[in-house]
Tab-separated table of C-alpha atoms in Angstrom:
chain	number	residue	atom	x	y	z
G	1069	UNK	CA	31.274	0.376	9.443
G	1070	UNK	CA	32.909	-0.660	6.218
G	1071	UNK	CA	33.332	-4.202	5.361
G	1072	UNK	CA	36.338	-5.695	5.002
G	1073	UNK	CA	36.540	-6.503	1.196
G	1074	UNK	CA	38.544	-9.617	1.106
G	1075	UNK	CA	36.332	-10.894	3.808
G	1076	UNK	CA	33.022	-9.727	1.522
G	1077	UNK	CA	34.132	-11.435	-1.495
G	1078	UNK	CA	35.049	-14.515	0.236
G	1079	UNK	CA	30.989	-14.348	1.634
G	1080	UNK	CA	29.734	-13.263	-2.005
G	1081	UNK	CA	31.730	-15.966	-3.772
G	1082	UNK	CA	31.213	-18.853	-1.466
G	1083	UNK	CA	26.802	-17.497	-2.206
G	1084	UNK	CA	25.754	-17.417	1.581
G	1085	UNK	CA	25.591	-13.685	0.986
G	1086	UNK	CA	22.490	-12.069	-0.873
G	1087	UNK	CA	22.995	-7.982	-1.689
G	1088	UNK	CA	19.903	-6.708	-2.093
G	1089	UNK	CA	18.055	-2.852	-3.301
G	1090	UNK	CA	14.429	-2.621	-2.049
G	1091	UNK	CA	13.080	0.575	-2.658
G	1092	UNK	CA	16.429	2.223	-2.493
G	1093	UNK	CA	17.366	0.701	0.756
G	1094	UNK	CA	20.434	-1.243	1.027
G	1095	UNK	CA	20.371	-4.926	2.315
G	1096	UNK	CA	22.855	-7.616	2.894
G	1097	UNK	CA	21.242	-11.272	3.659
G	1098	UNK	CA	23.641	-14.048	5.696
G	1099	UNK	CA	22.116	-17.424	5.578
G	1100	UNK	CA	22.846	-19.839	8.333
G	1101	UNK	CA	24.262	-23.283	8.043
G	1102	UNK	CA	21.394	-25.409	7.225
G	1103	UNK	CA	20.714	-23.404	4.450
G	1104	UNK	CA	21.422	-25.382	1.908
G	1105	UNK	CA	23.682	-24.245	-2.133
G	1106	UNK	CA	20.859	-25.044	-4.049
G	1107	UNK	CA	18.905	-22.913	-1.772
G	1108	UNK	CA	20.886	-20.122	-1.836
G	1109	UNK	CA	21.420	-20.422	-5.395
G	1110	UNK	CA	17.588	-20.476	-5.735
G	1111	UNK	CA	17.090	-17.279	-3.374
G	1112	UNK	CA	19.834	-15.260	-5.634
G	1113	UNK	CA	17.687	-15.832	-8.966
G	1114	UNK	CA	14.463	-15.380	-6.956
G	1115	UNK	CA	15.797	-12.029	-6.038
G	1116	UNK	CA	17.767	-11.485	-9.433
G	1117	UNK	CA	16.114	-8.384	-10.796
G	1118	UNK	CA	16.632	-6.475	-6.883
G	1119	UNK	CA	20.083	-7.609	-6.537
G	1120	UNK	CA	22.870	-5.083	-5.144
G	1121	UNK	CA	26.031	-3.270	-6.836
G	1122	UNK	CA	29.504	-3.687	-4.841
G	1123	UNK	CA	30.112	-3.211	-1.038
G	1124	UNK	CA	30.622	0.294	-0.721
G	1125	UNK	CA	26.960	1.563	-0.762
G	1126	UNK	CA	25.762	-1.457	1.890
G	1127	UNK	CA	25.350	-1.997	5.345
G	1128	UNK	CA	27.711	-4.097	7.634
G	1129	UNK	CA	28.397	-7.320	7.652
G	1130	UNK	CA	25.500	-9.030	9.150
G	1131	UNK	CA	26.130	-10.921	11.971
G	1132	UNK	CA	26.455	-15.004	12.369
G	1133	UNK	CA	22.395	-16.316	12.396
G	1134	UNK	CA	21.154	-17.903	15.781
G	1135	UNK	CA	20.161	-21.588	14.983
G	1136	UNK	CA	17.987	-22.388	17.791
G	1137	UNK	CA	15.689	-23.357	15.219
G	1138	UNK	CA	16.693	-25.465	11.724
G	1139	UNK	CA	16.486	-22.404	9.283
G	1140	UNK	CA	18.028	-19.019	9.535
G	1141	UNK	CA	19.263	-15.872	8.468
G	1142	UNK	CA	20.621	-12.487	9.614
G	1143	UNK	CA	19.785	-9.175	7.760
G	1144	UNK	CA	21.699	-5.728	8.220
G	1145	UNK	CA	20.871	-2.894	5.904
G	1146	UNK	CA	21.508	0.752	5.665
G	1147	UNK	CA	19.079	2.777	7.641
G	1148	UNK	CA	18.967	6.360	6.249
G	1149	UNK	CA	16.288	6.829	9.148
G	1150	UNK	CA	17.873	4.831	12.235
G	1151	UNK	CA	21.482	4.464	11.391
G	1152	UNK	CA	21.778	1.245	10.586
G	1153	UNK	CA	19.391	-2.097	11.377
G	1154	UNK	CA	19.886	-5.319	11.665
G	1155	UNK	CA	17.002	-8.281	12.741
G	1156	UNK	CA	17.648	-12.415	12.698
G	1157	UNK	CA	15.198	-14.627	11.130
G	1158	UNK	CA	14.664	-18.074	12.191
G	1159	UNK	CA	12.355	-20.769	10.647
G	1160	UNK	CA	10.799	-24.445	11.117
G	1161	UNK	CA	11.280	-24.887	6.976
G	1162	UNK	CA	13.300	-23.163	4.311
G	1163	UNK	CA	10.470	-22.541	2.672
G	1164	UNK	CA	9.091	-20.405	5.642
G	1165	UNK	CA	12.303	-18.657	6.317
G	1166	UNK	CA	11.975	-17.509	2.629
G	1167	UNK	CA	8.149	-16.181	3.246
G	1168	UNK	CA	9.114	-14.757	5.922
G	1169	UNK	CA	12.647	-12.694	4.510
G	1170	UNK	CA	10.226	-11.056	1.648
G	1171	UNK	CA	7.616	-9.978	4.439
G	1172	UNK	CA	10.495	-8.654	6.766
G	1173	UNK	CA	12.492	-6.816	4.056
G	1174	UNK	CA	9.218	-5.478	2.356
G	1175	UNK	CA	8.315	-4.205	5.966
G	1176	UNK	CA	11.613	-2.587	6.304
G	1177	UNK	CA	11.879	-0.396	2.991
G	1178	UNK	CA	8.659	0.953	3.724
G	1179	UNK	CA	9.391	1.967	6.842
G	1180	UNK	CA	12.545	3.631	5.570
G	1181	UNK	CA	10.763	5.300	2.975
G	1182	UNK	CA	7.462	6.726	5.055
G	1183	UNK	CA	6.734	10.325	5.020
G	1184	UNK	CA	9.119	9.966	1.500
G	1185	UNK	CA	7.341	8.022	-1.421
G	1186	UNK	CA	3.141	7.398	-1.342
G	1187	UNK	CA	3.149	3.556	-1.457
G	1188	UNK	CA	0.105	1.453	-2.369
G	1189	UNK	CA	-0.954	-1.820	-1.380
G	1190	UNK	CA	-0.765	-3.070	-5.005
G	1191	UNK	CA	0.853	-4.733	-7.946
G	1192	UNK	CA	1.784	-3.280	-10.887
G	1193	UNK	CA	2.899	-3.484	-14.460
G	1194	UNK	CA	4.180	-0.971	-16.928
G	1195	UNK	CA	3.964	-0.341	-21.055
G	1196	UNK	CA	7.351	-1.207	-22.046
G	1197	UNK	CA	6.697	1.481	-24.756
G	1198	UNK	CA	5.911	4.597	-22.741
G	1199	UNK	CA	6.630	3.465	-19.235
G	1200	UNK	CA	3.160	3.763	-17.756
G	1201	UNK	CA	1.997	2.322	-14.948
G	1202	UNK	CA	-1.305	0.846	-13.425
G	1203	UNK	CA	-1.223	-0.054	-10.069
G	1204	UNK	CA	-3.890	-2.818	-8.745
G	1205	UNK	CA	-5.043	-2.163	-5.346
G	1206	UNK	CA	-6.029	-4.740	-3.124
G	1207	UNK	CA	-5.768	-6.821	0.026
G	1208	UNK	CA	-3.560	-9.470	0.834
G	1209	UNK	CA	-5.177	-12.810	-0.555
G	1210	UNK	CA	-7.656	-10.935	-3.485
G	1211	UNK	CA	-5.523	-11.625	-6.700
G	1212	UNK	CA	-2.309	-9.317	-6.617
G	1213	UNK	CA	-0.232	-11.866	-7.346
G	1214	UNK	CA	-1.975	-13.605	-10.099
G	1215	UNK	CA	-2.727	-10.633	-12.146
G	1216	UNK	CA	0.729	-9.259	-11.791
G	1217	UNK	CA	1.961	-13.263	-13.145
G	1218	UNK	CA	-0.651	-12.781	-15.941
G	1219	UNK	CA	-0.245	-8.992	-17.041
G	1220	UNK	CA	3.217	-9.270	-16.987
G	1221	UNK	CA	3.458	-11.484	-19.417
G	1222	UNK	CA	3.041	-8.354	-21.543
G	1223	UNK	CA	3.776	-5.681	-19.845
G	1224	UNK	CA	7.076	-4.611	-17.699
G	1225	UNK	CA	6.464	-6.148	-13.957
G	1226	UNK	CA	6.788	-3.584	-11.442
G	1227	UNK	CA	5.869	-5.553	-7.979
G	1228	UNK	CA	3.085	-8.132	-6.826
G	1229	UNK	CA	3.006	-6.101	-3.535
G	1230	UNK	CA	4.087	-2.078	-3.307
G	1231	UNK	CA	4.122	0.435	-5.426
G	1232	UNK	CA	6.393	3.102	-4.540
G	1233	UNK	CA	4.949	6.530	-5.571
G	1234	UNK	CA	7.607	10.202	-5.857
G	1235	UNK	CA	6.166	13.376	-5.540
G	1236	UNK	CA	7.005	13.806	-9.637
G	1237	UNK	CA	5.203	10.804	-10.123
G	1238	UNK	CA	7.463	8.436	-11.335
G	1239	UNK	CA	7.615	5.074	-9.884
G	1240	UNK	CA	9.948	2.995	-8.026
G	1241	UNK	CA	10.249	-0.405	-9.012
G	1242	UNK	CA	10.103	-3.223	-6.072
G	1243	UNK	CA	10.185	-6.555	-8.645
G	1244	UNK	CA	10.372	-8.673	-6.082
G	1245	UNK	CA	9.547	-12.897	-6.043
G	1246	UNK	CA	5.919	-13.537	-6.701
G	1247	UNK	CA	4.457	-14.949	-3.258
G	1248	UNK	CA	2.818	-17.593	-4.538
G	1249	UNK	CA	-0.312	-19.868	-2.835
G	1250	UNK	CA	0.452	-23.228	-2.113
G	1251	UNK	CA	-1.611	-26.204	-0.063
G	1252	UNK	CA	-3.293	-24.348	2.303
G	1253	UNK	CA	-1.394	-23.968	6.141
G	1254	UNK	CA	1.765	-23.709	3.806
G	1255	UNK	CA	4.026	-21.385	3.267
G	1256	UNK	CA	3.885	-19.082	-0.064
G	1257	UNK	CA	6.254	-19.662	-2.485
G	1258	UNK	CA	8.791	-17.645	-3.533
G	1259	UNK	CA	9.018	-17.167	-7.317
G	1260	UNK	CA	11.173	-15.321	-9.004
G	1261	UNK	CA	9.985	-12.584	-12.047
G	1262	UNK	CA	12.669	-14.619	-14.630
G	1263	UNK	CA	11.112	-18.097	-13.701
G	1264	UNK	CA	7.702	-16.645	-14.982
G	1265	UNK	CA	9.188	-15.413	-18.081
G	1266	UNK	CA	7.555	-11.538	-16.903
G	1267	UNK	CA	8.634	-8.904	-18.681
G	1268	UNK	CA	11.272	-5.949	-17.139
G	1269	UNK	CA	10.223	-2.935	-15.398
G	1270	UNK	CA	11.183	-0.306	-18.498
G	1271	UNK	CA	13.813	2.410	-17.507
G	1272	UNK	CA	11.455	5.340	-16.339
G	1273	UNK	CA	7.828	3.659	-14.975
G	1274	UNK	CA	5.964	6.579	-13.563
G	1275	UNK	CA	2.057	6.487	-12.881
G	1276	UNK	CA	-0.681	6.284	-14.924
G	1277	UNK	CA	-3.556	4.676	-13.765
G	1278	UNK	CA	-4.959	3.313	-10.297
G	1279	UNK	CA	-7.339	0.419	-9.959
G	1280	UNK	CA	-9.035	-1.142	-7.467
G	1281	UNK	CA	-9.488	-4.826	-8.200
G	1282	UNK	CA	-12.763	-6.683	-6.843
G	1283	UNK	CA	-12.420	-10.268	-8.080
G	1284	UNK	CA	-15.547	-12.031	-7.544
G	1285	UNK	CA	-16.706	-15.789	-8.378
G	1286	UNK	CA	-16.523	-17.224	-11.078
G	1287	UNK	CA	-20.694	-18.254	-10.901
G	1288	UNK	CA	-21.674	-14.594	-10.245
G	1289	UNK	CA	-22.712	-13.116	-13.301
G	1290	UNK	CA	-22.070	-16.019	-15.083
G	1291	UNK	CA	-23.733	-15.491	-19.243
G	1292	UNK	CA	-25.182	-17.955	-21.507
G	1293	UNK	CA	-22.925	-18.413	-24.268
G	1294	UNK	CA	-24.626	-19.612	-27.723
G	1295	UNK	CA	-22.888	-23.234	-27.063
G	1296	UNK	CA	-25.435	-23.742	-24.453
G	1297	UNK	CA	-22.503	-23.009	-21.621
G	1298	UNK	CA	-22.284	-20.710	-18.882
G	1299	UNK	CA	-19.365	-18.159	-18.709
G	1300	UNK	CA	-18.016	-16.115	-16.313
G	1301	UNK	CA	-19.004	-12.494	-16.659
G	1302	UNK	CA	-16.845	-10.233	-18.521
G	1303	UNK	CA	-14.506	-7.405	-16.679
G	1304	UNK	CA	-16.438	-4.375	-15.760
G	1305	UNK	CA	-14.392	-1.196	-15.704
G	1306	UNK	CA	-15.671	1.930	-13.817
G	1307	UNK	CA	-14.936	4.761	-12.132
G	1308	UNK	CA	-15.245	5.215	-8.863
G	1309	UNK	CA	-16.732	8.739	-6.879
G	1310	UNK	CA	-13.566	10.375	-5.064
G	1311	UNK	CA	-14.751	9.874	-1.650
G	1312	UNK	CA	-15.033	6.237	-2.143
G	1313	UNK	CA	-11.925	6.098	-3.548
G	1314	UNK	CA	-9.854	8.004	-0.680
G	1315	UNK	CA	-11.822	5.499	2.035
G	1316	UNK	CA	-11.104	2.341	-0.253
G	1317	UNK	CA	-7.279	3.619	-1.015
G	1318	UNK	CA	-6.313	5.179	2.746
G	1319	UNK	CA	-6.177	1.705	4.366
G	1320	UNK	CA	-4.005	0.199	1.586
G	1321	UNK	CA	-1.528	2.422	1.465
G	1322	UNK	CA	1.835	2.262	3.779
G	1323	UNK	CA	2.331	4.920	5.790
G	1324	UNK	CA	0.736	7.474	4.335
G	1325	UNK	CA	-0.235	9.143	7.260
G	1326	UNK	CA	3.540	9.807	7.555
G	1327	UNK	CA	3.556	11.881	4.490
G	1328	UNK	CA	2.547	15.960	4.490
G	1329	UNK	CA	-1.061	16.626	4.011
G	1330	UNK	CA	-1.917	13.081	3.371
G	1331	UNK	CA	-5.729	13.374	2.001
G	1332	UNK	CA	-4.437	16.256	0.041
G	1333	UNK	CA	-1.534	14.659	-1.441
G	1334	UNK	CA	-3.474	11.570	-2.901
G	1335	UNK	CA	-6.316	13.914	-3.788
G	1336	UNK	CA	-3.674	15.760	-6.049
G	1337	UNK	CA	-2.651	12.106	-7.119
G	1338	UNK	CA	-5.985	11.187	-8.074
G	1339	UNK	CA	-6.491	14.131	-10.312
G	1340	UNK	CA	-3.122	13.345	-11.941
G	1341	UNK	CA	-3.728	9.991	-13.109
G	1342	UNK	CA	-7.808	11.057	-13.989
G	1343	UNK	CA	-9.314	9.148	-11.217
G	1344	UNK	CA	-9.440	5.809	-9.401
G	1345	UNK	CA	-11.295	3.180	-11.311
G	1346	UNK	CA	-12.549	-0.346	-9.970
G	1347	UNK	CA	-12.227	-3.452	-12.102
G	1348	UNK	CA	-14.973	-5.978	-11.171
G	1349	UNK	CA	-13.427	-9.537	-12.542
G	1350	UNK	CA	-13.404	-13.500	-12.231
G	1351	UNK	CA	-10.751	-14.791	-14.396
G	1352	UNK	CA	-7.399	-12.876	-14.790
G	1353	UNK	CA	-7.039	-14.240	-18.359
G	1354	UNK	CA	-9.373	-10.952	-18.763
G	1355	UNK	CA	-7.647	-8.536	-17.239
G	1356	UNK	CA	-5.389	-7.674	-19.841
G	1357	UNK	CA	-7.870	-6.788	-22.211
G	1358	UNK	CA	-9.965	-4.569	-19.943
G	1359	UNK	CA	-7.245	-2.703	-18.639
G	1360	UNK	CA	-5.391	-1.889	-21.491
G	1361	UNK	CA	-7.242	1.292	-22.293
G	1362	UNK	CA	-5.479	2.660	-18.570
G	1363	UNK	CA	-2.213	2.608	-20.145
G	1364	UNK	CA	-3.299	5.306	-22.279
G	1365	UNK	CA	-2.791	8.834	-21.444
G	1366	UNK	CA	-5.933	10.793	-20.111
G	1367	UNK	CA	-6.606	14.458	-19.403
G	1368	UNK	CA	-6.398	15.298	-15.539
G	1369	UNK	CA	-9.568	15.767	-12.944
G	1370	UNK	CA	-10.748	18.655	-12.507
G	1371	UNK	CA	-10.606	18.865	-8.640
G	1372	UNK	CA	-13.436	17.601	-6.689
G	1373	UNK	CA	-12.203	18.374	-3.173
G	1374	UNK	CA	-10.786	21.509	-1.036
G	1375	UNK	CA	-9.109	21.223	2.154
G	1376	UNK	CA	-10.716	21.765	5.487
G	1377	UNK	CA	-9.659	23.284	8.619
G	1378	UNK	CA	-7.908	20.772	11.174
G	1379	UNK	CA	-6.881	23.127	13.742
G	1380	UNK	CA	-8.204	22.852	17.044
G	1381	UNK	CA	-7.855	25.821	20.257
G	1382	UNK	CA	-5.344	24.306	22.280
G	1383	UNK	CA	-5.661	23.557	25.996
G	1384	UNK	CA	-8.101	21.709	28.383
G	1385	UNK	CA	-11.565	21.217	27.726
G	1386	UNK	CA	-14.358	22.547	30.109
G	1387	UNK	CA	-16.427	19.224	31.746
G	1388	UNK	CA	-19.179	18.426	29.387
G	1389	UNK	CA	-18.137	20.594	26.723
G	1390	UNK	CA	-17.441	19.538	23.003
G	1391	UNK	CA	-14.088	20.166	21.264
G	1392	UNK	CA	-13.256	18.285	17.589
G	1393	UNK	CA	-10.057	16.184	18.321
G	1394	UNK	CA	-6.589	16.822	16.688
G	1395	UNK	CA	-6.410	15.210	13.079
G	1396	UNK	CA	-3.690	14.921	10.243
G	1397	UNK	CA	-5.769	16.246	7.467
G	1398	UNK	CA	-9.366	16.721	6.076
G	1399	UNK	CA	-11.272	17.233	2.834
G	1400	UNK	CA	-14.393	18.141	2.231
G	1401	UNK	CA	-15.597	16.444	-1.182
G	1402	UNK	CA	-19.274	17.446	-2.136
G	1403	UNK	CA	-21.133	17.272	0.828
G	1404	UNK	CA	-19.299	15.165	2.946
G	1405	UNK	CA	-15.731	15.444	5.284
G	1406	UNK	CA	-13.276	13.319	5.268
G	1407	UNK	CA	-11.150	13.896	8.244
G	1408	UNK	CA	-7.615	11.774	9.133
G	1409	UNK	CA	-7.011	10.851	12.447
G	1410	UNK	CA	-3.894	9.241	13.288
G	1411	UNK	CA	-3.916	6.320	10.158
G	1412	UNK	CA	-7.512	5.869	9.973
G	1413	UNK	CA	-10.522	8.078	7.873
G	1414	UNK	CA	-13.605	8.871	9.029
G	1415	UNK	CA	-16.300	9.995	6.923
G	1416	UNK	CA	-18.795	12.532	8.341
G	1417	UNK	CA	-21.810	13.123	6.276
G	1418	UNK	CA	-25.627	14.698	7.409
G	1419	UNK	CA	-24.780	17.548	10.164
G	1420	UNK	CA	-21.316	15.892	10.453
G	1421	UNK	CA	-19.213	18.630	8.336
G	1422	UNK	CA	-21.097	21.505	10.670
G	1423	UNK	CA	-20.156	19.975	13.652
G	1424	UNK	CA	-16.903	19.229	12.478
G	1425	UNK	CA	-16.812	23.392	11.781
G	1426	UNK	CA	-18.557	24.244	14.839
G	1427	UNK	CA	-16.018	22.751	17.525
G	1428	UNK	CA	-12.644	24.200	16.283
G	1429	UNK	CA	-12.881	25.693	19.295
G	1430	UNK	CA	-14.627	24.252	22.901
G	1431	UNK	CA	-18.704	24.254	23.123
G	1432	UNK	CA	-21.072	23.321	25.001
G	1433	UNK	CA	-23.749	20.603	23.920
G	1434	UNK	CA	-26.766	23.067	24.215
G	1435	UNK	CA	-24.996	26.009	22.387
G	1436	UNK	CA	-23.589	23.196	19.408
G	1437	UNK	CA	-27.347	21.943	19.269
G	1438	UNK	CA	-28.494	25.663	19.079
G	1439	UNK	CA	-25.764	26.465	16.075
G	1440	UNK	CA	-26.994	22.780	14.096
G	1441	UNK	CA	-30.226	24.189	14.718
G	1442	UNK	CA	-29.663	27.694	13.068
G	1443	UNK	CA	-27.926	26.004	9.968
G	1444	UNK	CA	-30.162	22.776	9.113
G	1445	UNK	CA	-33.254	24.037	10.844
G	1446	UNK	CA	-34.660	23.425	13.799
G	1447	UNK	CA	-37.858	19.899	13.337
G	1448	UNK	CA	-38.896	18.515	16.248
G	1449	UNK	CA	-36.856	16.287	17.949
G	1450	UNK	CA	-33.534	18.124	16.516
G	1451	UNK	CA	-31.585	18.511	19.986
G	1452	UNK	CA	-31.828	14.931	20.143
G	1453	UNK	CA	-30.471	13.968	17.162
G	1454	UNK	CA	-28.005	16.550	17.936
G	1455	UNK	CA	-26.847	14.818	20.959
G	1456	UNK	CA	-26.756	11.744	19.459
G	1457	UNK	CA	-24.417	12.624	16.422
G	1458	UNK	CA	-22.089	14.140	18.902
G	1459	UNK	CA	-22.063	11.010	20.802
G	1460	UNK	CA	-21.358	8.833	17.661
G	1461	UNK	CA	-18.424	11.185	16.697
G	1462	UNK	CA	-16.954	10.962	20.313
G	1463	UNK	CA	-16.935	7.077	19.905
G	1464	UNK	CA	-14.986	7.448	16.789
G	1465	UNK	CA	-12.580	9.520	17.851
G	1466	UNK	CA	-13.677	12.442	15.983
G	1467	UNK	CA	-14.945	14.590	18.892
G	1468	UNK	CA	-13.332	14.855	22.472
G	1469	UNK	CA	-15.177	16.093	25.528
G	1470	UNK	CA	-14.146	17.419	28.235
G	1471	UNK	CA	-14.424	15.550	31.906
G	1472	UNK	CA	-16.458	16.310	34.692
């Protein structure tokens, strides 16, 4: 439904309107009536650098807030997957309502884009020269935020919170208001990029390195300086083995279970950018300095990995009999499996992969134990430990078996 233009720029001009582009998704923000000018004025330069062109390309007109608590706002946005969405947002504090707009709208651009663009739990900044990217992969509460505030002081900032990933490996930028901590049991604040002084996103970011950060304290590791005074460690930088990379990246990244052949596709991502590295740190002063070798360009991975068979024979199981359940992909990387089931990973290692390969189709215990047996050998003790790997992968969800 088109809005009525006189009636937009009546909204736009009087600034209870905020037009917004997250991730390429259209949104249009009405505030409700105890939202304050100055607050509204301070949400439009919070969100400066994601604002919105003209009416054509957004959603409809959002609908009047419910005020059943002091703070509120109404979102509607252009749903390339659903048609069109709208959700109300209500609040004790401004402050809150704020926190609680960049959580909803981050939410809803990812969902729009699942299945489209490989998005990471992470920050980011770019080289303004080139356009590279590293992406810092972590959980909520690790650092994301303060690293992004500190590395974009020299570099173009990308996001504190996704980054957006096409399959030609450019980037989308999502340079959203730095969450920031305040007293604890308060709401984050909402900072915008300009307020920091961080540097733009350059025209054409695309990927170049991925990092895991592990900040630890500032006492562990500390080093005798020759002033007699402790310091905190400096950065270590290192690479990380593939398989520990896929089970450290899988659970912070959206939706990637949505996308095809989701091991495979960040295994091919992996080898594009050279491998996943992990930056052990205490003070984010340092960062800059040890990561500034990953916005160089580096030769590809050779490729560690091969895919693995996921299909399973359809139909019922016989009782008692062992069957490997349905999954969305699998790798094998050196001598272990990692299979995808539903959003999680599981790792299978030992006799794991076999039985994995062994129950494509549905087996009985005795003739899976017999088949372990004729492929790792057959010590005392074996159909045991048979029967007890089988029951370890039915608890995870790896194996089903069939009812009596």
């Amino acid at each position: 439904m088109a809005w009525d233009s006189r009636h937009f720029e009546e909204l736009l001009g009087a600034g209870n309107l905020l037009c917004l582009d997250v991730l390429g998704t259209q949104f249009a923000v009405r505030w409700g009536r105890s939202v304050t000018e100055e607050q509204q004025h301070s949400m439009r330069k919070a969100w400066a650098r994601c604002a919105s062109g003209g009416a054509p390309s957004l959603p409809p007109l959002p609908k009047e807030p419910p005020e059943s608590l002091p703070f509120s706002a109404s979102v509607s946005y252009l749903s390339m997957t659903y048609g069109g969405g709208t959700f109300a947002l209500q609040a004790a504090s401004f402050e809150e309502l704020a926190e609680n707009l960049t959580s909803r709208l981050t939410v809803a651009a990812i969902l729009e884009n699942a299945g489209e663009l490989m998005m990471l739990h992470a920050c980011g900044v770019a080289s303004l020269e080139t356009g590279a990217v590293v992406a810092l992969v972590a959980k909520s509460g690790t650092g994301k935020t303060t690293a992004a505030s500190v590395l974009a002081g020299k570099y173009g900032y990308i996001s504190d919170e996704t980054i957006a990933i096409g399959p030609d490996a450019s980037v989308v930028p999502y340079p959203k208001p730095l969450s920031v901590k305040q007293e604890p049991g308060t709401p984050k604040r909402q900072v915008g990029p300009d307020e920091l002084g961080l540097q733009p996103a350059p025209a054409k970011p695309y990927i170049q390195s991925i990092v895991l950060l592990d900040r630890v304290d500032a006492d562990q590791g500390a080093e005798l300086g020759p002033d007699g005074q402790y310091r905190p460690a400096a950065p270590v930088l290192r690479q990380l083995p593939l398989a520990d990379a896929l089970l450290a990246l899988v659970p912070d990244s959206s939706s990637q279970a949505e996308i095809d052949e989701p091991l495979q596709s960040l295994c091919r991502l992996i080898d594009s950018v050279g491998g996943v590295w992990q930056v052990t740190y205490s003070e984010a002063a340092d960062l800059p300095q040890a990561l500034e070798p990953l916005f160089r360009k580096r030769r590809r991975s050779k490729p560690e990995w091969a895919a693995a068979g996921i299909e399973a024979e359809p139909g019922s199981i016989p009782g008692g009999w062992i069957r490997r359940a349905a999954a969305k992909d699998a790798v094998s990387v050196g001598d272990d499996l990692l299979v995808m089931l539903d959003t999680e990973i599981v790792r299978l290692s030992g006799i794991g992969p076999a039985i994995w390969e062994a129950t494509a189709s549905a087996v009985p215990l005795e003739h899976l134990a017999n088949e372990m047996g004729s492929v790792h050998g057959r010590p005392e003790g074996y159909r045991a430990a048979v029967a007890a790997a089988v029951g370890q992968l039915i608890a995870k969800s790896v194996l089903e078996q069939g009812g009596e």
